[in-house]
Amino acid sequence: RFISTSNENYPLMDYLKYLKDKNYYYNWTVLASDGNLNSSWATPRRIDIQGSIDIILINDTVSFGTIGMGGTANTTTNSPYPFSLRNDGNCFVNLSMNATPLWNTIASNSSYYQFKADNISGEEGAFDWANSKTGWNQMPISGQTVAVVALNFSDSKDSVEIDLLVTVPDQEAAGDRESTIPFEASLGE
């Protein structure tokens, strides 16, 4: 598009969404004018913008404490706090996840170990709610699932929380349990 300005600097008004990662680039050139005469167009310059994927895990541990047999607990009331992640990159990202088994008696996906994506208070609209996993879903033990689609990178809307819901299976013996949940970020454009 053609932009007319009398300034030496021109701040962009729109987000530059066409990234080199998707084989896009921008052409830039200038034409000087004094209002009566125009110069020739300057030699065009190609500008490649590489996506920077940079995710920060703000809260990286969830500890439910003691839960009795058949008992249930979740992070929706922030006690304990859910996982929270922030997009510090320059592009929208998708967040995928899976987990190691939490229970000794259940080694696959089940309703005993679930997750959901949710807004962080004050950052509503930070991701594509309709295409993300915003209702309770079985935690993927094998394979990965995309939990969050198009997490924004704008400072005012760049964070998401991942809530957990656990239910102790009736046949599970007492003892400490642990599960590791790796999060993977990919270009979400």
mmCIF file with all atom_site columns, C-alpha atoms in Angstrom:
data_model
loop_
_atom_site.group_PDB
_atom_site.id
_atom_site.type_symbol
_atom_site.label_atom_id
_atom_site.label_alt_id
_atom_site.label_comp_id
_atom_site.label_asym_id
_atom_site.label_entity_id
_atom_site.label_seq_id
_atom_site.pdbx_PDB_ins_code
_atom_site.Cartn_x
_atom_site.Cartn_y
_atom_site.Cartn_z
_atom_site.occupancy
_atom_site.B_iso_or_equiv
_atom_site.pdbx_formal_charge
_atom_site.auth_seq_id
_atom_site.auth_comp_id
_atom_site.auth_asym_id
_atom_site.auth_atom_id
_atom_site.pdbx_PDB_model_num
ATOM 1   C CA . ARG A 1 1   ? 0.000   0.000   0.000  1.00 0.00 ? 1   ARG A CA 1
ATOM 2   C CA . PHE A 1 2   ? 1.079   3.556   -0.544 1.00 0.00 ? 2   PHE A CA 1
ATOM 3   C CA . ILE A 1 3   ? 1.674   5.736   2.535  1.00 0.00 ? 3   ILE A CA 1
ATOM 4   C CA . SER A 1 4   ? 2.197   9.475   2.255  1.00 0.00 ? 4   SER A CA 1
ATOM 5   C CA . THR A 1 5   ? 4.107   11.171  5.063  1.00 0.00 ? 5   THR A CA 1
ATOM 6   C CA . SER A 1 6   ? 6.275   14.244  5.553  1.00 0.00 ? 6   SER A CA 1
ATOM 7   C CA . ASN A 1 7   ? 8.122   12.700  8.505  1.00 0.00 ? 7   ASN A CA 1
ATOM 8   C CA . GLU A 1 8   ? 11.526  11.034  8.397  1.00 0.00 ? 8   GLU A CA 1
ATOM 9   C CA . ASN A 1 9   ? 10.111  8.262   10.583 1.00 0.00 ? 9   ASN A CA 1
ATOM 10  C CA . TYR A 1 10  ? 6.823   6.473   10.144 1.00 0.00 ? 10  TYR A CA 1
ATOM 11  C CA . PRO A 1 11  ? 5.406   4.365   12.993 1.00 0.00 ? 11  PRO A CA 1
ATOM 12  C CA . LEU A 1 12  ? 3.514   1.346   11.714 1.00 0.00 ? 12  LEU A CA 1
ATOM 13  C CA . MET A 1 13  ? -0.139  1.256   12.660 1.00 0.00 ? 13  MET A CA 1
ATOM 14  C CA . ASP A 1 14  ? -0.760  -2.394  11.840 1.00 0.00 ? 14  ASP A CA 1
ATOM 15  C CA . TYR A 1 15  ? 0.831   -5.554  13.139 1.00 0.00 ? 15  TYR A CA 1
ATOM 16  C CA . LEU A 1 16  ? 3.267   -7.027  10.579 1.00 0.00 ? 16  LEU A CA 1
ATOM 17  C CA . LYS A 1 17  ? 1.767   -10.488 10.422 1.00 0.00 ? 17  LYS A CA 1
ATOM 18  C CA . TYR A 1 18  ? 3.387   -11.836 7.270  1.00 0.00 ? 18  TYR A CA 1
ATOM 19  C CA . LEU A 1 19  ? 6.367   -13.731 8.617  1.00 0.00 ? 19  LEU A CA 1
ATOM 20  C CA . LYS A 1 20  ? 9.343   -15.303 6.882  1.00 0.00 ? 20  LYS A CA 1
ATOM 21  C CA . ASP A 1 21  ? 8.381   -18.533 8.682  1.00 0.00 ? 21  ASP A CA 1
ATOM 22  C CA . LYS A 1 22  ? 5.425   -18.757 6.272  1.00 0.00 ? 22  LYS A CA 1
ATOM 23  C CA . ASN A 1 23  ? 7.489   -17.653 3.221  1.00 0.00 ? 23  ASN A CA 1
ATOM 24  C CA . TYR A 1 24  ? 6.217   -14.068 3.306  1.00 0.00 ? 24  TYR A CA 1
ATOM 25  C CA . TYR A 1 25  ? 8.233   -10.885 3.056  1.00 0.00 ? 25  TYR A CA 1
ATOM 26  C CA . TYR A 1 26  ? 7.720   -7.143  2.713  1.00 0.00 ? 26  TYR A CA 1
ATOM 27  C CA . ASN A 1 27  ? 9.000   -4.830  -0.016 1.00 0.00 ? 27  ASN A CA 1
ATOM 28  C CA . TRP A 1 28  ? 9.927   -1.308  0.963  1.00 0.00 ? 28  TRP A CA 1
ATOM 29  C CA . THR A 1 29  ? 10.814  1.613   -1.253 1.00 0.00 ? 29  THR A CA 1
ATOM 30  C CA . VAL A 1 30  ? 10.492  5.385   -1.170 1.00 0.00 ? 30  VAL A CA 1
ATOM 31  C CA . LEU A 1 31  ? 9.632   8.199   -3.525 1.00 0.00 ? 31  LEU A CA 1
ATOM 32  C CA . ALA A 1 32  ? 10.527  11.771  -2.615 1.00 0.00 ? 32  ALA A CA 1
ATOM 33  C CA . SER A 1 33  ? 8.230   14.614  -3.554 1.00 0.00 ? 33  SER A CA 1
ATOM 34  C CA . ASP A 1 34  ? 8.226   18.337  -2.907 1.00 0.00 ? 34  ASP A CA 1
ATOM 35  C CA . GLY A 1 35  ? 4.594   18.637  -3.868 1.00 0.00 ? 35  GLY A CA 1
ATOM 36  C CA . ASN A 1 36  ? 5.389   19.564  -7.466 1.00 0.00 ? 36  ASN A CA 1
ATOM 37  C CA . LEU A 1 37  ? 8.066   17.146  -8.608 1.00 0.00 ? 37  LEU A CA 1
ATOM 38  C CA . ASN A 1 38  ? 8.597   13.500  -7.751 1.00 0.00 ? 38  ASN A CA 1
ATOM 39  C CA . SER A 1 39  ? 11.886  11.636  -7.673 1.00 0.00 ? 39  SER A CA 1
ATOM 40  C CA . SER A 1 40  ? 12.349  8.186   -9.110 1.00 0.00 ? 40  SER A CA 1
ATOM 41  C CA . TRP A 1 41  ? 11.452  5.307   -6.846 1.00 0.00 ? 41  TRP A CA 1
ATOM 42  C CA . ALA A 1 42  ? 14.399  4.168   -4.725 1.00 0.00 ? 42  ALA A CA 1
ATOM 43  C CA . THR A 1 43  ? 15.683  0.629   -5.164 1.00 0.00 ? 43  THR A CA 1
ATOM 44  C CA . PRO A 1 44  ? 13.194  -1.694  -3.411 1.00 0.00 ? 44  PRO A CA 1
ATOM 45  C CA . ARG A 1 45  ? 14.359  -3.374  -0.226 1.00 0.00 ? 45  ARG A CA 1
ATOM 46  C CA . ARG A 1 46  ? 13.121  -6.760  0.863  1.00 0.00 ? 46  ARG A CA 1
ATOM 47  C CA . ILE A 1 47  ? 12.346  -7.077  4.565  1.00 0.00 ? 47  ILE A CA 1
ATOM 48  C CA . ASP A 1 48  ? 12.024  -10.504 6.174  1.00 0.00 ? 48  ASP A CA 1
ATOM 49  C CA . ILE A 1 49  ? 10.473  -10.700 9.639  1.00 0.00 ? 49  ILE A CA 1
ATOM 50  C CA . GLN A 1 50  ? 11.222  -13.908 11.507 1.00 0.00 ? 50  GLN A CA 1
ATOM 51  C CA . GLY A 1 51  ? 8.781   -15.096 14.147 1.00 0.00 ? 51  GLY A CA 1
ATOM 52  C CA . SER A 1 52  ? 10.239  -15.240 17.649 1.00 0.00 ? 52  SER A CA 1
ATOM 53  C CA . ILE A 1 53  ? 8.639   -17.898 19.821 1.00 0.00 ? 53  ILE A CA 1
ATOM 54  C CA . ASP A 1 54  ? 9.375   -17.136 23.466 1.00 0.00 ? 54  ASP A CA 1
ATOM 55  C CA . ILE A 1 55  ? 7.115   -18.608 26.139 1.00 0.00 ? 55  ILE A CA 1
ATOM 56  C CA . ILE A 1 56  ? 7.629   -18.010 29.854 1.00 0.00 ? 56  ILE A CA 1
ATOM 57  C CA . LEU A 1 57  ? 6.141   -20.378 32.431 1.00 0.00 ? 57  LEU A CA 1
ATOM 58  C CA . ILE A 1 58  ? 5.132   -17.936 35.180 1.00 0.00 ? 58  ILE A CA 1
ATOM 59  C CA . ASN A 1 59  ? 3.781   -20.550 37.585 1.00 0.00 ? 59  ASN A CA 1
ATOM 60  C CA . ASP A 1 60  ? 5.513   -23.853 36.916 1.00 0.00 ? 60  ASP A CA 1
ATOM 61  C CA . THR A 1 61  ? 4.307   -26.012 39.817 1.00 0.00 ? 61  THR A CA 1
ATOM 62  C CA . VAL A 1 62  ? 0.891   -27.140 41.022 1.00 0.00 ? 62  VAL A CA 1
ATOM 63  C CA . SER A 1 63  ? 0.705   -28.940 44.366 1.00 0.00 ? 63  SER A CA 1
ATOM 64  C CA . PHE A 1 64  ? -2.664  -30.234 45.592 1.00 0.00 ? 64  PHE A CA 1
ATOM 65  C CA . GLY A 1 65  ? -1.415  -31.487 48.942 1.00 0.00 ? 65  GLY A CA 1
ATOM 66  C CA . THR A 1 66  ? -3.334  -34.406 50.479 1.00 0.00 ? 66  THR A CA 1
ATOM 67  C CA . ILE A 1 67  ? -6.457  -35.680 48.712 1.00 0.00 ? 67  ILE A CA 1
ATOM 68  C CA . GLY A 1 68  ? -8.344  -38.679 50.094 1.00 0.00 ? 68  GLY A CA 1
ATOM 69  C CA . MET A 1 69  ? -9.332  -41.775 48.087 1.00 0.00 ? 69  MET A CA 1
ATOM 70  C CA . GLY A 1 70  ? -12.079 -40.822 45.632 1.00 0.00 ? 70  GLY A CA 1
ATOM 71  C CA . GLY A 1 71  ? -11.496 -37.152 46.440 1.00 0.00 ? 71  GLY A CA 1
ATOM 72  C CA . THR A 1 72  ? -11.174 -34.442 43.837 1.00 0.00 ? 72  THR A CA 1
ATOM 73  C CA . ALA A 1 73  ? -9.381  -31.093 43.580 1.00 0.00 ? 73  ALA A CA 1
ATOM 74  C CA . ASN A 1 74  ? -8.871  -28.435 40.926 1.00 0.00 ? 74  ASN A CA 1
ATOM 75  C CA . THR A 1 75  ? -7.155  -25.107 40.390 1.00 0.00 ? 75  THR A CA 1
ATOM 76  C CA . THR A 1 76  ? -10.146 -23.026 39.230 1.00 0.00 ? 76  THR A CA 1
ATOM 77  C CA . THR A 1 77  ? -10.318 -21.103 42.531 1.00 0.00 ? 77  THR A CA 1
ATOM 78  C CA . ASN A 1 78  ? -6.544  -20.413 42.532 1.00 0.00 ? 78  ASN A CA 1
ATOM 79  C CA . SER A 1 79  ? -5.982  -22.662 45.535 1.00 0.00 ? 79  SER A CA 1
ATOM 80  C CA . PRO A 1 80  ? -3.612  -24.012 44.439 1.00 0.00 ? 80  PRO A CA 1
ATOM 81  C CA . TYR A 1 81  ? -2.719  -21.712 41.568 1.00 0.00 ? 81  TYR A CA 1
ATOM 82  C CA . PRO A 1 82  ? -2.898  -23.167 38.047 1.00 0.00 ? 82  PRO A CA 1
ATOM 83  C CA . PHE A 1 83  ? -0.039  -23.160 35.564 1.00 0.00 ? 83  PHE A CA 1
ATOM 84  C CA . SER A 1 84  ? 0.313   -19.761 33.918 1.00 0.00 ? 84  SER A CA 1
ATOM 85  C CA . LEU A 1 85  ? 2.215   -18.956 30.746 1.00 0.00 ? 85  LEU A CA 1
ATOM 86  C CA . ARG A 1 86  ? 3.111   -15.719 28.987 1.00 0.00 ? 86  ARG A CA 1
ATOM 87  C CA . ASN A 1 87  ? 3.979   -15.139 25.331 1.00 0.00 ? 87  ASN A CA 1
ATOM 88  C CA . ASP A 1 88  ? 7.080   -12.908 25.226 1.00 0.00 ? 88  ASP A CA 1
ATOM 89  C CA . GLY A 1 89  ? 7.678   -13.440 21.484 1.00 0.00 ? 89  GLY A CA 1
ATOM 90  C CA . ASN A 1 90  ? 6.631   -11.349 18.483 1.00 0.00 ? 90  ASN A CA 1
ATOM 91  C CA . CYS A 1 91  ? 3.971   -13.647 17.020 1.00 0.00 ? 91  CYS A CA 1
ATOM 92  C CA . PHE A 1 92  ? 0.864   -15.593 17.955 1.00 0.00 ? 92  PHE A CA 1
ATOM 93  C CA . VAL A 1 93  ? 1.627   -19.088 19.276 1.00 0.00 ? 93  VAL A CA 1
ATOM 94  C CA . ASN A 1 94  ? -0.184  -22.362 19.791 1.00 0.00 ? 94  ASN A CA 1
ATOM 95  C CA . LEU A 1 95  ? 0.545   -24.239 23.018 1.00 0.00 ? 95  LEU A CA 1
ATOM 96  C CA . SER A 1 96  ? 0.584   -28.034 22.985 1.00 0.00 ? 96  SER A CA 1
ATOM 97  C CA . MET A 1 97  ? 0.935   -30.296 25.995 1.00 0.00 ? 97  MET A CA 1
ATOM 98  C CA . ASN A 1 98  ? 0.893   -33.803 27.354 1.00 0.00 ? 98  ASN A CA 1
ATOM 99  C CA . ALA A 1 99  ? 1.894   -35.376 30.668 1.00 0.00 ? 99  ALA A CA 1
ATOM 100 C CA . THR A 1 100 ? 3.472   -38.344 32.334 1.00 0.00 ? 100 THR A CA 1
ATOM 101 C CA . PRO A 1 101 ? 0.962   -40.541 34.212 1.00 0.00 ? 101 PRO A CA 1
ATOM 102 C CA . LEU A 1 102 ? -0.139  -39.138 37.579 1.00 0.00 ? 102 LEU A CA 1
ATOM 103 C CA . TRP A 1 103 ? -1.687  -42.302 39.000 1.00 0.00 ? 103 TRP A CA 1
ATOM 104 C CA . ASN A 1 104 ? -0.112  -45.724 39.596 1.00 0.00 ? 104 ASN A CA 1
ATOM 105 C CA . THR A 1 105 ? -3.319  -47.542 38.639 1.00 0.00 ? 105 THR A CA 1
ATOM 106 C CA . ILE A 1 106 ? -4.183  -45.548 35.501 1.00 0.00 ? 106 ILE A CA 1
ATOM 107 C CA . ALA A 1 107 ? -1.520  -45.177 32.823 1.00 0.00 ? 107 ALA A CA 1
ATOM 108 C CA . SER A 1 108 ? -3.604  -43.675 30.002 1.00 0.00 ? 108 SER A CA 1
ATOM 109 C CA . ASN A 1 109 ? -5.915  -40.738 29.340 1.00 0.00 ? 109 ASN A CA 1
ATOM 110 C CA . SER A 1 110 ? -8.803  -40.695 31.826 1.00 0.00 ? 110 SER A CA 1
ATOM 111 C CA . SER A 1 111 ? -11.285 -38.482 33.638 1.00 0.00 ? 111 SER A CA 1
ATOM 112 C CA . TYR A 1 112 ? -9.102  -38.824 36.764 1.00 0.00 ? 112 TYR A CA 1
ATOM 113 C CA . TYR A 1 113 ? -6.589  -36.298 35.351 1.00 0.00 ? 113 TYR A CA 1
ATOM 114 C CA . GLN A 1 114 ? -7.921  -33.359 33.310 1.00 0.00 ? 114 GLN A CA 1
ATOM 115 C CA . PHE A 1 115 ? -6.979  -29.866 32.144 1.00 0.00 ? 115 PHE A CA 1
ATOM 116 C CA . LYS A 1 116 ? -8.494  -26.789 30.541 1.00 0.00 ? 116 LYS A CA 1
ATOM 117 C CA . ALA A 1 117 ? -7.246  -23.431 29.237 1.00 0.00 ? 117 ALA A CA 1
ATOM 118 C CA . ASP A 1 118 ? -8.625  -20.318 30.891 1.00 0.00 ? 118 ASP A CA 1
ATOM 119 C CA . ASN A 1 119 ? -8.251  -16.548 30.907 1.00 0.00 ? 119 ASN A CA 1
ATOM 120 C CA . ILE A 1 120 ? -6.048  -14.798 33.390 1.00 0.00 ? 120 ILE A CA 1
ATOM 121 C CA . SER A 1 121 ? -8.024  -12.048 35.088 1.00 0.00 ? 121 SER A CA 1
ATOM 122 C CA . GLY A 1 122 ? -7.533  -8.778  33.219 1.00 0.00 ? 122 GLY A CA 1
ATOM 123 C CA . GLU A 1 123 ? -6.229  -10.501 30.073 1.00 0.00 ? 123 GLU A CA 1
ATOM 124 C CA . GLU A 1 124 ? -9.491  -11.841 28.676 1.00 0.00 ? 124 GLU A CA 1
ATOM 125 C CA . GLY A 1 125 ? -9.310  -12.371 24.919 1.00 0.00 ? 125 GLY A CA 1
ATOM 126 C CA . ALA A 1 126 ? -5.607  -13.290 24.932 1.00 0.00 ? 126 ALA A CA 1
ATOM 127 C CA . PHE A 1 127 ? -6.209  -16.434 22.856 1.00 0.00 ? 127 PHE A CA 1
ATOM 128 C CA . ASP A 1 128 ? -8.693  -18.009 20.449 1.00 0.00 ? 128 ASP A CA 1
ATOM 129 C CA . TRP A 1 129 ? -11.263 -19.215 22.981 1.00 0.00 ? 129 TRP A CA 1
ATOM 130 C CA . ALA A 1 130 ? -13.472 -21.082 20.495 1.00 0.00 ? 130 ALA A CA 1
ATOM 131 C CA . ASN A 1 131 ? -10.629 -23.252 19.132 1.00 0.00 ? 131 ASN A CA 1
ATOM 132 C CA . SER A 1 132 ? -8.769  -23.828 22.416 1.00 0.00 ? 132 SER A CA 1
ATOM 133 C CA . LYS A 1 133 ? -9.486  -26.510 25.018 1.00 0.00 ? 133 LYS A CA 1
ATOM 134 C CA . THR A 1 134 ? -11.541 -24.376 27.416 1.00 0.00 ? 134 THR A CA 1
ATOM 135 C CA . GLY A 1 135 ? -13.732 -27.170 28.822 1.00 0.00 ? 135 GLY A CA 1
ATOM 136 C CA . TRP A 1 136 ? -12.374 -30.049 30.909 1.00 0.00 ? 136 TRP A CA 1
ATOM 137 C CA . ASN A 1 137 ? -10.380 -32.483 28.759 1.00 0.00 ? 137 ASN A CA 1
ATOM 138 C CA . GLN A 1 138 ? -8.575  -35.689 29.609 1.00 0.00 ? 138 GLN A CA 1
ATOM 139 C CA . MET A 1 139 ? -4.868  -35.022 30.054 1.00 0.00 ? 139 MET A CA 1
ATOM 140 C CA . PRO A 1 140 ? -3.048  -36.594 27.086 1.00 0.00 ? 140 PRO A CA 1
ATOM 141 C CA . ILE A 1 141 ? -0.592  -39.188 28.390 1.00 0.00 ? 141 ILE A CA 1
ATOM 142 C CA . SER A 1 142 ? 0.544   -40.350 24.962 1.00 0.00 ? 142 SER A CA 1
ATOM 143 C CA . GLY A 1 143 ? 0.822   -37.854 22.119 1.00 0.00 ? 143 GLY A CA 1
ATOM 144 C CA . GLN A 1 144 ? 0.230   -34.136 22.440 1.00 0.00 ? 144 GLN A CA 1
ATOM 145 C CA . THR A 1 145 ? -2.829  -31.971 22.147 1.00 0.00 ? 145 THR A CA 1
ATOM 146 C CA . VAL A 1 146 ? -3.078  -28.305 21.205 1.00 0.00 ? 146 VAL A CA 1
ATOM 147 C CA . ALA A 1 147 ? -4.505  -26.736 24.341 1.00 0.00 ? 147 ALA A CA 1
ATOM 148 C CA . VAL A 1 148 ? -4.254  -23.032 23.429 1.00 0.00 ? 148 VAL A CA 1
ATOM 149 C CA . VAL A 1 149 ? -4.692  -21.601 19.930 1.00 0.00 ? 149 VAL A CA 1
ATOM 150 C CA . ALA A 1 150 ? -3.274  -18.220 18.880 1.00 0.00 ? 150 ALA A CA 1
ATOM 151 C CA . LEU A 1 151 ? -1.988  -16.889 22.210 1.00 0.00 ? 151 LEU A CA 1
ATOM 152 C CA . ASN A 1 152 ? -1.402  -13.179 21.663 1.00 0.00 ? 152 ASN A CA 1
ATOM 153 C CA . PHE A 1 153 ? 1.951   -11.455 22.212 1.00 0.00 ? 153 PHE A CA 1
ATOM 154 C CA . SER A 1 154 ? 0.676   -7.940  22.996 1.00 0.00 ? 154 SER A CA 1
ATOM 155 C CA . ASP A 1 155 ? 1.657   -7.025  26.564 1.00 0.00 ? 155 ASP A CA 1
ATOM 156 C CA . SER A 1 156 ? -1.906  -6.357  27.675 1.00 0.00 ? 156 SER A CA 1
ATOM 157 C CA . LYS A 1 157 ? -3.186  -9.743  26.438 1.00 0.00 ? 157 LYS A CA 1
ATOM 158 C CA . ASP A 1 158 ? -0.325  -12.256 26.333 1.00 0.00 ? 158 ASP A CA 1
ATOM 159 C CA . SER A 1 159 ? -1.034  -14.710 29.173 1.00 0.00 ? 159 SER A CA 1
ATOM 160 C CA . VAL A 1 160 ? -3.068  -17.859 29.746 1.00 0.00 ? 160 VAL A CA 1
ATOM 161 C CA . GLU A 1 161 ? -3.617  -20.261 32.597 1.00 0.00 ? 161 GLU A CA 1
ATOM 162 C CA . ILE A 1 162 ? -3.948  -24.030 32.433 1.00 0.00 ? 162 ILE A CA 1
ATOM 163 C CA . ASP A 1 163 ? -6.245  -25.391 35.125 1.00 0.00 ? 163 ASP A CA 1
ATOM 164 C CA . LEU A 1 164 ? -5.931  -28.946 36.413 1.00 0.00 ? 164 LEU A CA 1
ATOM 165 C CA . LEU A 1 165 ? -8.628  -31.253 37.802 1.00 0.00 ? 165 LEU A CA 1
ATOM 166 C CA . VAL A 1 166 ? -7.628  -34.460 39.584 1.00 0.00 ? 166 VAL A CA 1
ATOM 167 C CA . THR A 1 167 ? -9.719  -37.221 41.098 1.00 0.00 ? 167 THR A CA 1
ATOM 168 C CA . VAL A 1 168 ? -8.057  -39.975 43.130 1.00 0.00 ? 168 VAL A CA 1
ATOM 169 C CA . PRO A 1 169 ? -9.057  -43.388 41.693 1.00 0.00 ? 169 PRO A CA 1
ATOM 170 C CA . ASP A 1 170 ? -10.777 -45.696 44.223 1.00 0.00 ? 170 ASP A CA 1
ATOM 171 C CA . GLN A 1 171 ? -8.125  -48.397 43.769 1.00 0.00 ? 171 GLN A CA 1
ATOM 172 C CA . GLU A 1 172 ? -5.152  -46.017 44.194 1.00 0.00 ? 172 GLU A CA 1
ATOM 173 C CA . ALA A 1 173 ? -2.950  -46.683 47.246 1.00 0.00 ? 173 ALA A CA 1
ATOM 174 C CA . ALA A 1 174 ? -1.838  -43.795 49.453 1.00 0.00 ? 174 ALA A CA 1
ATOM 175 C CA . GLY A 1 175 ? 1.381   -41.924 48.705 1.00 0.00 ? 175 GLY A CA 1
ATOM 176 C CA . ASP A 1 176 ? 2.900   -38.973 46.901 1.00 0.00 ? 176 ASP A CA 1
ATOM 177 C CA . ARG A 1 177 ? 2.188   -38.586 43.189 1.00 0.00 ? 177 ARG A CA 1
ATOM 178 C CA . GLU A 1 178 ? 3.959   -36.544 40.546 1.00 0.00 ? 178 GLU A CA 1
ATOM 179 C CA . SER A 1 179 ? 3.431   -35.807 36.876 1.00 0.00 ? 179 SER A CA 1
ATOM 180 C CA . THR A 1 180 ? 5.522   -33.772 34.461 1.00 0.00 ? 180 THR A CA 1
ATOM 181 C CA . ILE A 1 181 ? 3.698   -31.610 31.913 1.00 0.00 ? 181 ILE A CA 1
ATOM 182 C CA . PRO A 1 182 ? 5.878   -30.279 29.083 1.00 0.00 ? 182 PRO A CA 1
ATOM 183 C CA . PHE A 1 183 ? 4.441   -27.341 27.149 1.00 0.00 ? 183 PHE A CA 1
ATOM 184 C CA . GLU A 1 184 ? 5.486   -26.798 23.532 1.00 0.00 ? 184 GLU A CA 1
ATOM 185 C CA . ALA A 1 185 ? 4.943   -23.561 21.642 1.00 0.00 ? 185 ALA A CA 1
ATOM 186 C CA . SER A 1 186 ? 4.649   -23.327 17.850 1.00 0.00 ? 186 SER A CA 1
ATOM 187 C CA . LEU A 1 187 ? 3.840   -20.565 15.388 1.00 0.00 ? 187 LEU A CA 1
ATOM 188 C CA . GLY A 1 188 ? 0.115   -19.863 15.677 1.00 0.00 ? 188 GLY A CA 1
ATOM 189 C CA . GLU A 1 189 ? -0.377  -17.657 12.606 1.00 0.00 ? 189 GLU A CA 1
#
